[in-house]
GROMACS .gro file of N, CA and C in nm:
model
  519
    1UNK      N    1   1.897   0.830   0.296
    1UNK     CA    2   1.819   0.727   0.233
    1UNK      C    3   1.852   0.592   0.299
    2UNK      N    4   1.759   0.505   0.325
    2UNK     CA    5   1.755   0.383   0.396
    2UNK      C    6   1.708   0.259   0.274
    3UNK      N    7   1.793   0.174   0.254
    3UNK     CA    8   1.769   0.111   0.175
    3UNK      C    9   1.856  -0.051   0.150
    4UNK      N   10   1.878  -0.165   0.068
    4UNK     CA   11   1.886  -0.295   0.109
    4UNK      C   12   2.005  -0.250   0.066
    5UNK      N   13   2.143  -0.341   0.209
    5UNK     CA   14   2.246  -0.313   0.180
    5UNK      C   15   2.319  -0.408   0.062
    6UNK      N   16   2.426  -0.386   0.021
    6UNK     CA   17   2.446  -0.482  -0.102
    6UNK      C   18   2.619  -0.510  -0.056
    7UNK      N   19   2.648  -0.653  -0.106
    7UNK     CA   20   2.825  -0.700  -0.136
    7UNK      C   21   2.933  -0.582  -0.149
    8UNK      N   22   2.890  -0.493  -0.220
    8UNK     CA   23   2.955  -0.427  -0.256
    8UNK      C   24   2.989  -0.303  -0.144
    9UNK      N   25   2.911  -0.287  -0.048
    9UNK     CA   26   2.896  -0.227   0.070
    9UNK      C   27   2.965  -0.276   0.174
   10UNK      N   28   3.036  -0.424   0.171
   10UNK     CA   29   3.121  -0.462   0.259
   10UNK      C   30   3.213  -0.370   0.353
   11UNK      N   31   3.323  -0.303   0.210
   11UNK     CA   32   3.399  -0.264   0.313
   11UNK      C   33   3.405  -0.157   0.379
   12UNK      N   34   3.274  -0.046   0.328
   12UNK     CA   35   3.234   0.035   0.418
   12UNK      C   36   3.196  -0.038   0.560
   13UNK      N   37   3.117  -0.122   0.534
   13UNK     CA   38   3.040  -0.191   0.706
   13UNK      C   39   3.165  -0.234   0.761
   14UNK      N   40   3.250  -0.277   0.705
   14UNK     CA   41   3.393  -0.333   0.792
   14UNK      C   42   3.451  -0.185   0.834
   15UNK      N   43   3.465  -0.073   0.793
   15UNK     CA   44   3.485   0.075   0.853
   15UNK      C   45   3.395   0.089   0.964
   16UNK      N   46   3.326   0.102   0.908
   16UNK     CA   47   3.164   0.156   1.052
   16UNK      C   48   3.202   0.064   1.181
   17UNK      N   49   3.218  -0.072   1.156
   17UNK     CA   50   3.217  -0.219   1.255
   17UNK      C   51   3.344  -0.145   1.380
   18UNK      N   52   3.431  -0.154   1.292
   18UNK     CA   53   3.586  -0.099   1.338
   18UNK      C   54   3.565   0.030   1.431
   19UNK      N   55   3.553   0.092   1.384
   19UNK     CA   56   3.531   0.261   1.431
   19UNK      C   57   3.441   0.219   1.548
   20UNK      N   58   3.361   0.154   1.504
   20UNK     CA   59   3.183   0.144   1.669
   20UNK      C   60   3.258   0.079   1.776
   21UNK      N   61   3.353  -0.037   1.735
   21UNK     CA   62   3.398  -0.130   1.842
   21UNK      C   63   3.532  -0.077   1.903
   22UNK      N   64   3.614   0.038   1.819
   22UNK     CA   65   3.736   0.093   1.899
   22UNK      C   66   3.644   0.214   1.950
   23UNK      N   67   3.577   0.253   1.938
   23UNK     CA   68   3.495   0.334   2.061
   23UNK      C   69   3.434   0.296   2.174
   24UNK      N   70   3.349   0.173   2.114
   24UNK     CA   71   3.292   0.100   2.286
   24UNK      C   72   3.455   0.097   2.330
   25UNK      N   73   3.524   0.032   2.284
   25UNK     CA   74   3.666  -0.002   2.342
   25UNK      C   75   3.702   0.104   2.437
   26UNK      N   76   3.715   0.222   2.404
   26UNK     CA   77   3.806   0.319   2.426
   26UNK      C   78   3.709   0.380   2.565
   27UNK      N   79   3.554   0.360   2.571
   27UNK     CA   80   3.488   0.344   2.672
   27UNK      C   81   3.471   0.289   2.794
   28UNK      N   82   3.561   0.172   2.741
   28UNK     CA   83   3.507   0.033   2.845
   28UNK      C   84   3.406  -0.069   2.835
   29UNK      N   85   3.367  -0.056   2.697
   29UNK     CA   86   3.253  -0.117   2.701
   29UNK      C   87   3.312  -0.186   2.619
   30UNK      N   88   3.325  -0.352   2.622
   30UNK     CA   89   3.396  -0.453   2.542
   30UNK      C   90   3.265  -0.529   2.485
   31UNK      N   91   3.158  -0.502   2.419
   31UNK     CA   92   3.072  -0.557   2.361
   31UNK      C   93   3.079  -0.649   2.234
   32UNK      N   94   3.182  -0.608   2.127
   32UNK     CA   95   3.245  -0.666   2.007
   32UNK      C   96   3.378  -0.687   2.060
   33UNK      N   97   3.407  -0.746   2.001
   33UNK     CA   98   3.562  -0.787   1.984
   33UNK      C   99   3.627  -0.902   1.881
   34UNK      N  100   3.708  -0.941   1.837
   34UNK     CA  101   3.709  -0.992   1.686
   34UNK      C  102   3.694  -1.122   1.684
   35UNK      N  103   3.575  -1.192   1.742
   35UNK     CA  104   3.484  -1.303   1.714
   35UNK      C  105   3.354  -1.235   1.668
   36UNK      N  106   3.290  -1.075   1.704
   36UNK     CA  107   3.221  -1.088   1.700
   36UNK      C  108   3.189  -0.927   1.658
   37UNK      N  109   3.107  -0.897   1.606
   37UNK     CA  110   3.047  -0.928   1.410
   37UNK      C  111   3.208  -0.935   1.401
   38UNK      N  112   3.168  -1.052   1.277
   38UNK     CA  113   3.235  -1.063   1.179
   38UNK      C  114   3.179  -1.015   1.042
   39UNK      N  115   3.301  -0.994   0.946
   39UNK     CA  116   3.238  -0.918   0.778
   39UNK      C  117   3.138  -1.049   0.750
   40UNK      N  118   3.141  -1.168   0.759
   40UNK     CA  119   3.090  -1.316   0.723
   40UNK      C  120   2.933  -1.256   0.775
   41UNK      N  121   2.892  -1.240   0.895
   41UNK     CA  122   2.778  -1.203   0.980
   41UNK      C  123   2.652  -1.120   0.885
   42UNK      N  124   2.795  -1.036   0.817
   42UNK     CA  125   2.697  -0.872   0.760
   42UNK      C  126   2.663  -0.953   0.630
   43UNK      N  127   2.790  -1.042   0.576
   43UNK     CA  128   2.758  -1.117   0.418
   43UNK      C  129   2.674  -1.158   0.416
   44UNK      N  130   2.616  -1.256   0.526
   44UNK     CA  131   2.491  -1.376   0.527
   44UNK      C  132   2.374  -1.251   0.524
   45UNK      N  133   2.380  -1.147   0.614
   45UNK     CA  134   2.278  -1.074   0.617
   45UNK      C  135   2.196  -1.003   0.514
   46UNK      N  136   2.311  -0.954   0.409
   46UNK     CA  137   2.300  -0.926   0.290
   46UNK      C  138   2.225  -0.996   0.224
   47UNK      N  139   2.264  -1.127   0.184
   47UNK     CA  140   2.227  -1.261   0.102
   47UNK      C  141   2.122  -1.267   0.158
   48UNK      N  142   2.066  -1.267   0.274
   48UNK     CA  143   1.924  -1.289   0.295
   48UNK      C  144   1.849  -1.181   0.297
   49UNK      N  145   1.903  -1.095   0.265
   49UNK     CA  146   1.829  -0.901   0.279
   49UNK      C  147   1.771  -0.891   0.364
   50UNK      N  148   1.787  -0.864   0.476
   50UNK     CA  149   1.815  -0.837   0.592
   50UNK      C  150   1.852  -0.730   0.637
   51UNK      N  151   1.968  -0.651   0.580
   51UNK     CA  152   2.057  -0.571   0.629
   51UNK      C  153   2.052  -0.446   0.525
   52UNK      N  154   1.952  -0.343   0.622
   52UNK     CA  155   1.964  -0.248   0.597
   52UNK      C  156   2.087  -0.118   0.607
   53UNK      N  157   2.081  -0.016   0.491
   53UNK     CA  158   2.187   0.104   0.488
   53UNK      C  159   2.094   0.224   0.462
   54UNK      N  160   2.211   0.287   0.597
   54UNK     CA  161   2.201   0.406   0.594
   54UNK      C  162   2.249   0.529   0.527
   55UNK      N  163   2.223   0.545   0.378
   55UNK     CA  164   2.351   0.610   0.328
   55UNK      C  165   2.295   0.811   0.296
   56UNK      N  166   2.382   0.869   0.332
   56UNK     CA  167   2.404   1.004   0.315
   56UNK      C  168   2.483   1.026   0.154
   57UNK      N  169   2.370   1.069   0.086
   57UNK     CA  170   2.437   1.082  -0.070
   57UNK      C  171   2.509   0.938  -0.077
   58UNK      N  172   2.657   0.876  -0.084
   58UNK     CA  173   2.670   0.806  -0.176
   58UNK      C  174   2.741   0.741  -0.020
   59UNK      N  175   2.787   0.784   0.059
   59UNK     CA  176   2.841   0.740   0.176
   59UNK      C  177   2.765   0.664   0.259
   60UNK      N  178   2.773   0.528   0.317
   60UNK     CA  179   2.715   0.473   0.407
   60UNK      C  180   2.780   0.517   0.582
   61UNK      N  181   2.680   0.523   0.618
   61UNK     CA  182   2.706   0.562   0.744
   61UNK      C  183   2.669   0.475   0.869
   62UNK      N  184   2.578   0.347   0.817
   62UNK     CA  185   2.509   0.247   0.967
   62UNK      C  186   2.398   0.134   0.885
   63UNK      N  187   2.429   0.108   0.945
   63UNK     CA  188   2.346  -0.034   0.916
   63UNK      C  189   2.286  -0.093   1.056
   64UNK      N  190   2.161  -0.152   0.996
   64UNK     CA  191   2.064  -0.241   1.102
   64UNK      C  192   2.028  -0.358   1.036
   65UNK      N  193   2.050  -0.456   1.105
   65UNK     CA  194   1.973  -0.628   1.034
   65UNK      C  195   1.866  -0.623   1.099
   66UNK      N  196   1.742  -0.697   1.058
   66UNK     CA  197   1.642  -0.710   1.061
   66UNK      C  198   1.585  -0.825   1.016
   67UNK      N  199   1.538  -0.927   1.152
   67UNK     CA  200   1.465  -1.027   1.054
   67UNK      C  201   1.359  -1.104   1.137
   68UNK      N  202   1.315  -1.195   1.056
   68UNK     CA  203   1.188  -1.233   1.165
   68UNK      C  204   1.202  -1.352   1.230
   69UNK      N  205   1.326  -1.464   1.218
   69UNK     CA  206   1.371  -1.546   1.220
   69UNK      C  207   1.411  -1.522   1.426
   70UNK      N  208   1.411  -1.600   1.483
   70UNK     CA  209   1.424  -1.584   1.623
   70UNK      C  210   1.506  -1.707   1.642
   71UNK      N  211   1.641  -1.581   1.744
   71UNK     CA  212   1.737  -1.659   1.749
   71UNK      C  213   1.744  -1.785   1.877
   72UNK      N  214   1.789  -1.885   1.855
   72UNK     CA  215   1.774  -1.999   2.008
   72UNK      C  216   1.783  -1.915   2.081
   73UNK      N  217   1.883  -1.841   2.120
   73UNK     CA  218   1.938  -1.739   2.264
   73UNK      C  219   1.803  -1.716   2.328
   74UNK      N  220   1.696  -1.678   2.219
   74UNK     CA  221   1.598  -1.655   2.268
   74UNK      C  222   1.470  -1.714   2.294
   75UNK      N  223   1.467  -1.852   2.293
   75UNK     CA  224   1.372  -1.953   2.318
   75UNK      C  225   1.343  -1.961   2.488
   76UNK      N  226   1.376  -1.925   2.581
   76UNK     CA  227   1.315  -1.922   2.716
   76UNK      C  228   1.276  -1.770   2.765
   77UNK      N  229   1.294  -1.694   2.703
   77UNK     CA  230   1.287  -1.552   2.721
   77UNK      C  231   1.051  -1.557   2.695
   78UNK      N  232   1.045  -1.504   2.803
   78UNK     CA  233   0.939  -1.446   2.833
   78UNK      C  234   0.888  -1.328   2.796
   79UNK      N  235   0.871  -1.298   2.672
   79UNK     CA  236   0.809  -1.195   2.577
   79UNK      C  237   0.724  -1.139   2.638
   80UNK      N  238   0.682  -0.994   2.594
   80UNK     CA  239   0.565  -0.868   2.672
   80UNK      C  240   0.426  -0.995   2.570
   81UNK      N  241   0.456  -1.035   2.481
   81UNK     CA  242   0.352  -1.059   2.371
   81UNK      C  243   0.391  -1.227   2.326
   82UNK      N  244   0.274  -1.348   2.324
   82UNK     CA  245   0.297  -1.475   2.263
   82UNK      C  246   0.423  -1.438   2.154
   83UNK      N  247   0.421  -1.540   2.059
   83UNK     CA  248   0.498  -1.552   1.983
   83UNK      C  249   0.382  -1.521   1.870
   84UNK      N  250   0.381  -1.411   1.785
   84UNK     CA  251   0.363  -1.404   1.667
   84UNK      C  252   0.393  -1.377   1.537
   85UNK      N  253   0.442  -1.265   1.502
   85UNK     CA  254   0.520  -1.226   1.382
   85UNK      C  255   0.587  -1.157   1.408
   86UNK      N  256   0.728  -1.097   1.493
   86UNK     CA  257   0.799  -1.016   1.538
   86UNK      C  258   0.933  -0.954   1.470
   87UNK      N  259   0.973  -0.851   1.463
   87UNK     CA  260   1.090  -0.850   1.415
   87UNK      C  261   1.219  -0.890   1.545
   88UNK      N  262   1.340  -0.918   1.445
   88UNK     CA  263   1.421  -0.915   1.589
   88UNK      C  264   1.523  -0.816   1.534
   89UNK      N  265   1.600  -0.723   1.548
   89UNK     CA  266   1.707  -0.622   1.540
   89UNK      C  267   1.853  -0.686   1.577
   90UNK      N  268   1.962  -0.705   1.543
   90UNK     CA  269   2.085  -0.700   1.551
   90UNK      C  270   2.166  -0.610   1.476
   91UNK      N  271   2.314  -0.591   1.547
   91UNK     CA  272   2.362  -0.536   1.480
   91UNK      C  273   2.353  -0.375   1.395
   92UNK      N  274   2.280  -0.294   1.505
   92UNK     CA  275   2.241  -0.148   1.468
   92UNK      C  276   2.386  -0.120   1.489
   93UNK      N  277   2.411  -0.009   1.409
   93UNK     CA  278   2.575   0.076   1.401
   93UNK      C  279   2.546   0.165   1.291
   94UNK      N  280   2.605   0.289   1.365
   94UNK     CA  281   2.605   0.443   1.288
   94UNK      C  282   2.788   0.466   1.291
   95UNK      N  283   2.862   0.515   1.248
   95UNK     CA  284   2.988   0.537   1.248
   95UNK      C  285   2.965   0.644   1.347
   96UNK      N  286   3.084   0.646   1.464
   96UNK     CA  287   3.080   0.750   1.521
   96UNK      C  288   3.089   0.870   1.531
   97UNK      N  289   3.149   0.917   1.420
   97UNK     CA  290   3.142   1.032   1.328
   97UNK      C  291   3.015   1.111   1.294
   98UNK      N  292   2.894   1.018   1.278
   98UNK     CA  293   2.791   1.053   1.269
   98UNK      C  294   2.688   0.991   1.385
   99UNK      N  295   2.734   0.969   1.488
   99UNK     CA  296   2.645   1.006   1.593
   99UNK      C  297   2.563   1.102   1.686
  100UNK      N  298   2.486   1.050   1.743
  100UNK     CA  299   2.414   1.196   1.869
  100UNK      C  300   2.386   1.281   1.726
  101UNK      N  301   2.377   1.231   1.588
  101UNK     CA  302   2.277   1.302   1.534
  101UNK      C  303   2.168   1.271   1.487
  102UNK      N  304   2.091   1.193   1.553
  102UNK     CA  305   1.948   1.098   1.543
  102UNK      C  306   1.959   0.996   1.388
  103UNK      N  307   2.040   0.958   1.343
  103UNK     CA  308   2.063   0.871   1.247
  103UNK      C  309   2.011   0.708   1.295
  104UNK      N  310   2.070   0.666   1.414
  104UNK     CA  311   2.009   0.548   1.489
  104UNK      C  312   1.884   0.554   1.493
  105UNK      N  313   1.818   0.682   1.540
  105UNK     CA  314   1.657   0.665   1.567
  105UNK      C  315   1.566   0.673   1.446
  106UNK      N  316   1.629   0.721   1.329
  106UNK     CA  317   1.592   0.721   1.211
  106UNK      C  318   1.583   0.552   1.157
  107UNK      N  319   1.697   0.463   1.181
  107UNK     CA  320   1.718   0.334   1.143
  107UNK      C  321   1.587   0.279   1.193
  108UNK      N  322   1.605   0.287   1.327
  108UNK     CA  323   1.457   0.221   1.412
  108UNK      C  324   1.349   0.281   1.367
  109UNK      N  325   1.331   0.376   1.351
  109UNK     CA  326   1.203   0.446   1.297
  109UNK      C  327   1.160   0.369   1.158
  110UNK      N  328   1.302   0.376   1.045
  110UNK     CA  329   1.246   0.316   0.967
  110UNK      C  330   1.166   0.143   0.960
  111UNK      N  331   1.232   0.071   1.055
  111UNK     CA  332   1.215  -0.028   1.118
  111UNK      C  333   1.079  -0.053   1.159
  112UNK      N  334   1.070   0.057   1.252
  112UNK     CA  335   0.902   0.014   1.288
  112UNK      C  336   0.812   0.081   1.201
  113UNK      N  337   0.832   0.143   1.100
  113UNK     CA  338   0.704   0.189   1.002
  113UNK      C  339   0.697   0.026   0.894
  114UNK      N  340   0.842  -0.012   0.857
  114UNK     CA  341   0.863  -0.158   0.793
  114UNK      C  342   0.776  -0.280   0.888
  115UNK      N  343   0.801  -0.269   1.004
  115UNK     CA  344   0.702  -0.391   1.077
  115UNK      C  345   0.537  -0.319   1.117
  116UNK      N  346   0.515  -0.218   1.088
  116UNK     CA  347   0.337  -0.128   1.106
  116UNK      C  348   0.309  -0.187   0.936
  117UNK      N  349   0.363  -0.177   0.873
  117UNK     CA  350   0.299  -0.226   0.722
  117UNK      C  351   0.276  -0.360   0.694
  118UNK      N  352   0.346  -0.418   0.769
  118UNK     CA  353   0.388  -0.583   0.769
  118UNK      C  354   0.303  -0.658   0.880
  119UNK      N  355   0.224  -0.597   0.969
  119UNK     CA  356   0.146  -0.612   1.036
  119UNK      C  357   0.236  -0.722   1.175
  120UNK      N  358   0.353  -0.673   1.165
  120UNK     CA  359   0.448  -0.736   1.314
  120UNK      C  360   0.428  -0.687   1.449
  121UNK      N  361   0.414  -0.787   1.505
  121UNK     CA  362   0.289  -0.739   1.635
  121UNK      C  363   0.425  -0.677   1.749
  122UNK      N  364   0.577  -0.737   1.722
  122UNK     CA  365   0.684  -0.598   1.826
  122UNK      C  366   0.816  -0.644   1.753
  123UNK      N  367   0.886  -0.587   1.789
  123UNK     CA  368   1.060  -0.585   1.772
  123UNK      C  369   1.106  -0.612   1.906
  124UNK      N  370   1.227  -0.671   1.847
  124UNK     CA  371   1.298  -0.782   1.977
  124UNK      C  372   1.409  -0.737   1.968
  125UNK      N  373   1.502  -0.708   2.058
  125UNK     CA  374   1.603  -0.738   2.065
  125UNK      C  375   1.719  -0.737   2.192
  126UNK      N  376   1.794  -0.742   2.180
  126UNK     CA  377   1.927  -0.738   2.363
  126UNK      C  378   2.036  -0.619   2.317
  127UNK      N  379   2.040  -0.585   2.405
  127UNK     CA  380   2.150  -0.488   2.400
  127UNK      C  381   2.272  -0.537   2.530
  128UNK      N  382   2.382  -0.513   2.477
  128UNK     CA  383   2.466  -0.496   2.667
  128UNK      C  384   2.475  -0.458   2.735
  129UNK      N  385   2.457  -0.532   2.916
  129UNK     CA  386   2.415  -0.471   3.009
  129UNK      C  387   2.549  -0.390   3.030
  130UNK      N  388   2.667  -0.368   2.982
  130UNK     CA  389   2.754  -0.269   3.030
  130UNK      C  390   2.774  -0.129   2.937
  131UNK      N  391   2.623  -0.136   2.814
  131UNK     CA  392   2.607  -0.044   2.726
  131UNK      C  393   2.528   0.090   2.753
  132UNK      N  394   2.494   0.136   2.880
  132UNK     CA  395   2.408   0.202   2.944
  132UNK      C  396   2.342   0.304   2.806
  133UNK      N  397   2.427   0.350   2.744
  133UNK     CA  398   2.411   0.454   2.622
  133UNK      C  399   2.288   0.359   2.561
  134UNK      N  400   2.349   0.248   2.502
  134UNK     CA  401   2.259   0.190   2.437
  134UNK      C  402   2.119   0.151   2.490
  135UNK      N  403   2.131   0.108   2.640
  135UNK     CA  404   2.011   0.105   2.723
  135UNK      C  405   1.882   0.242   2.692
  136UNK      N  406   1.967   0.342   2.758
  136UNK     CA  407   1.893   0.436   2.709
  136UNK      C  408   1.836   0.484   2.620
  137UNK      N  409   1.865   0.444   2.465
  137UNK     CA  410   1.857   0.510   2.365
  137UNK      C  411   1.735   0.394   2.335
  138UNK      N  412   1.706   0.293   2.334
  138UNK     CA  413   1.590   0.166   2.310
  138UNK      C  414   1.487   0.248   2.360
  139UNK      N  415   1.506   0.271   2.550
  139UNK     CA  416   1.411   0.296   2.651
  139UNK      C  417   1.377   0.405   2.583
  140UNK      N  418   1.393   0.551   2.533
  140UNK     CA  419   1.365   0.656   2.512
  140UNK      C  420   1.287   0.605   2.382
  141UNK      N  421   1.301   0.545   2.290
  141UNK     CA  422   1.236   0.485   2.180
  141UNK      C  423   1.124   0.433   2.188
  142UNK      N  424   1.077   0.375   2.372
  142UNK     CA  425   0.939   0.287   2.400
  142UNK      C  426   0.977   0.156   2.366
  143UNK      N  427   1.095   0.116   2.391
  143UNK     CA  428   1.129  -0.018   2.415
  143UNK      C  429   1.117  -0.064   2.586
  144UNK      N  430   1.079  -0.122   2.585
  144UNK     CA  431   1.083  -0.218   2.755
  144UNK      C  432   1.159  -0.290   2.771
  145UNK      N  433   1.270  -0.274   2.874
  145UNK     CA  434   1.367  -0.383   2.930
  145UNK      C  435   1.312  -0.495   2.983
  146UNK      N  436   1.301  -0.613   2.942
  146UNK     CA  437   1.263  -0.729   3.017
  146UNK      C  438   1.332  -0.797   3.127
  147UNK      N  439   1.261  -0.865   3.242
  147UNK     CA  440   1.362  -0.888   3.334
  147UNK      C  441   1.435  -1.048   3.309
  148UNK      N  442   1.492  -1.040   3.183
  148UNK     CA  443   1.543  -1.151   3.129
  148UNK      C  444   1.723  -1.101   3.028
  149UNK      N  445   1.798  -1.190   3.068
  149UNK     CA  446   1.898  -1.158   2.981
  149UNK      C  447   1.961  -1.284   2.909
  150UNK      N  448   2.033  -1.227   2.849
  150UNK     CA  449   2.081  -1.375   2.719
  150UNK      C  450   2.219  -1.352   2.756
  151UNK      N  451   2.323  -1.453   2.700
  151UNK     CA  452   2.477  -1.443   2.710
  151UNK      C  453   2.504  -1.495   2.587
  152UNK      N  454   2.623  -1.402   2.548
  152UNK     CA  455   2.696  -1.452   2.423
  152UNK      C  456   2.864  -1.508   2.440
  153UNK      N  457   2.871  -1.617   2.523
  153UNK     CA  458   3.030  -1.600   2.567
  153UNK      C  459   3.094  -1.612   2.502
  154UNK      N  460   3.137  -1.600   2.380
  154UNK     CA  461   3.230  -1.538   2.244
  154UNK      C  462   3.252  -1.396   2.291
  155UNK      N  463   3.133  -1.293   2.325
  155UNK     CA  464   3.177  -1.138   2.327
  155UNK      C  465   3.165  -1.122   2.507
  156UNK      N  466   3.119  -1.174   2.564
  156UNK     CA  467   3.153  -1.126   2.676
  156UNK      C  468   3.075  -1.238   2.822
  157UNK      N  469   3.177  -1.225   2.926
  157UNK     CA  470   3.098  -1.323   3.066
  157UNK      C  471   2.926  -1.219   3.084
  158UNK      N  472   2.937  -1.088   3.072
  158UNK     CA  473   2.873  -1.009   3.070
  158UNK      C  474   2.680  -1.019   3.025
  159UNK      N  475   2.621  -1.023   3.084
  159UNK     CA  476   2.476  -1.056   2.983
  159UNK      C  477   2.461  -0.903   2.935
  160UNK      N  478   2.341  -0.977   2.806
  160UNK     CA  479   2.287  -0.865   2.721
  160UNK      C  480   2.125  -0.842   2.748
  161UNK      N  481   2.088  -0.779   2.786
  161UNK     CA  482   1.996  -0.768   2.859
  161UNK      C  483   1.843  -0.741   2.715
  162UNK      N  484   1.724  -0.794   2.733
  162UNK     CA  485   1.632  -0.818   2.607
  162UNK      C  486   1.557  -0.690   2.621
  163UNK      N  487   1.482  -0.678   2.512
  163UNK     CA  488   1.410  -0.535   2.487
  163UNK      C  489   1.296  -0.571   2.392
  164UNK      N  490   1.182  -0.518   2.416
  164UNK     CA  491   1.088  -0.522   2.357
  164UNK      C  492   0.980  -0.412   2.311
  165UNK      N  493   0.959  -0.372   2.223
  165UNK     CA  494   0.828  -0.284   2.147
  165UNK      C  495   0.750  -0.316   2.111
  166UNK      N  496   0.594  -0.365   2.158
  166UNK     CA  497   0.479  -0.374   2.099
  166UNK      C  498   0.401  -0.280   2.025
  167UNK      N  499   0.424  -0.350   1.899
  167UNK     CA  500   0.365  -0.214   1.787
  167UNK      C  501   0.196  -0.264   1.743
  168UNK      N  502   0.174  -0.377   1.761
  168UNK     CA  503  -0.001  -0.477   1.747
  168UNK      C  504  -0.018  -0.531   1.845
  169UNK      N  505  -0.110  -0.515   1.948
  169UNK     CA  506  -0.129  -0.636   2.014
  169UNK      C  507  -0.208  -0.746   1.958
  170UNK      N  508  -0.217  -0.842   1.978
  170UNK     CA  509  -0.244  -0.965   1.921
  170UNK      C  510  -0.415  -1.019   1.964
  171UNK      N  511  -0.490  -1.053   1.893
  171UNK     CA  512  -0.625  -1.048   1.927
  171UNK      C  513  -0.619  -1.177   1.943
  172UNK      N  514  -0.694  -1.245   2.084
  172UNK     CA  515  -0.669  -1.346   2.141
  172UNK      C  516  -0.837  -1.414   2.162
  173UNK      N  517  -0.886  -1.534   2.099
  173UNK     CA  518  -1.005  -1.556   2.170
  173UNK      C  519  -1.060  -1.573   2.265
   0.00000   0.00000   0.00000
């Protein structure tokens, strides 16, 4: 069941956070690290409902934020589509425990049936360019890598490279 995460869900997401980032870790892939998510990140997300859960019976297992709000990072970035009603994605995480069992593509799935009802013309978002897994898993979804990247130098010198899904195209006169 996919549904609005709540306060009380904290310290599961501080489990999931932990577990996702000592795995990129243990990979090589230094994408988080403890500037970045913070529990504060997932709180605000909450408070603005935003931040969806993934929960199996009573257990949460991943969370995705979701919002329509567009971040500066992304004010020179050259979109497939103008600027119209878009979602943007941060912060997808499945515990690794429950990965490679389509739970992520379920999140996004639910995601884009939430922006097909809402009439959101694509979903936005960056992933890290040293996340190849994650690369792949957007692209296989019908996301498009743009030839544009953003930097977060809190988590890394590294860019995060942008992604895009057009789910409306936009009727133009």
């Amino acid at each position: 069941m996919i549904d609005l995460a709540h306060l009380d869900d904290l310290p599961q997401i501080n489990q999931i956070m932990i577990a996702c980032r000592q795995k990129m870790m243990a990979h090589n892939i230094f994408q988080w690290n403890q500037d970045y998510p913070k529990l504060l990140e997932f709180q605000k997300d909450i408070k603005s409902k935003e931040l969806w859960a993934y929960r199996l019976a009573t257990k949460l297992i991943g969370v995705v934020m979701v919002s329509t709000r567009k971040d500066e990072e992304y004010q020179d970035i050259d979109w497939i589509i103008p600027d119209t009603k878009h979602f943007y994605v941060h912060r997808l995480m499945v515990h690794p425990n429950h990965q490679k069992k389509g739970y992520g593509k379920k999140l996004m799935q639910f995601i884009e049936d939430k922006a097909m009802k809402n009439h959101i013309s694509s979903i936005r978002l960056d992933t890290f360019s040293q996340n190849i897994e994650n690369q792949k898993f957007y692209q296989n979804l019908g996301y498009v890598q743009l030839p544009y990247d953003v930097y977060f130098p809190k988590q890394s010198d590294d860019p995060f490279h942008c992604f895009e899904r057009v789910l409306i195209q936009p009727k133009f006169p």
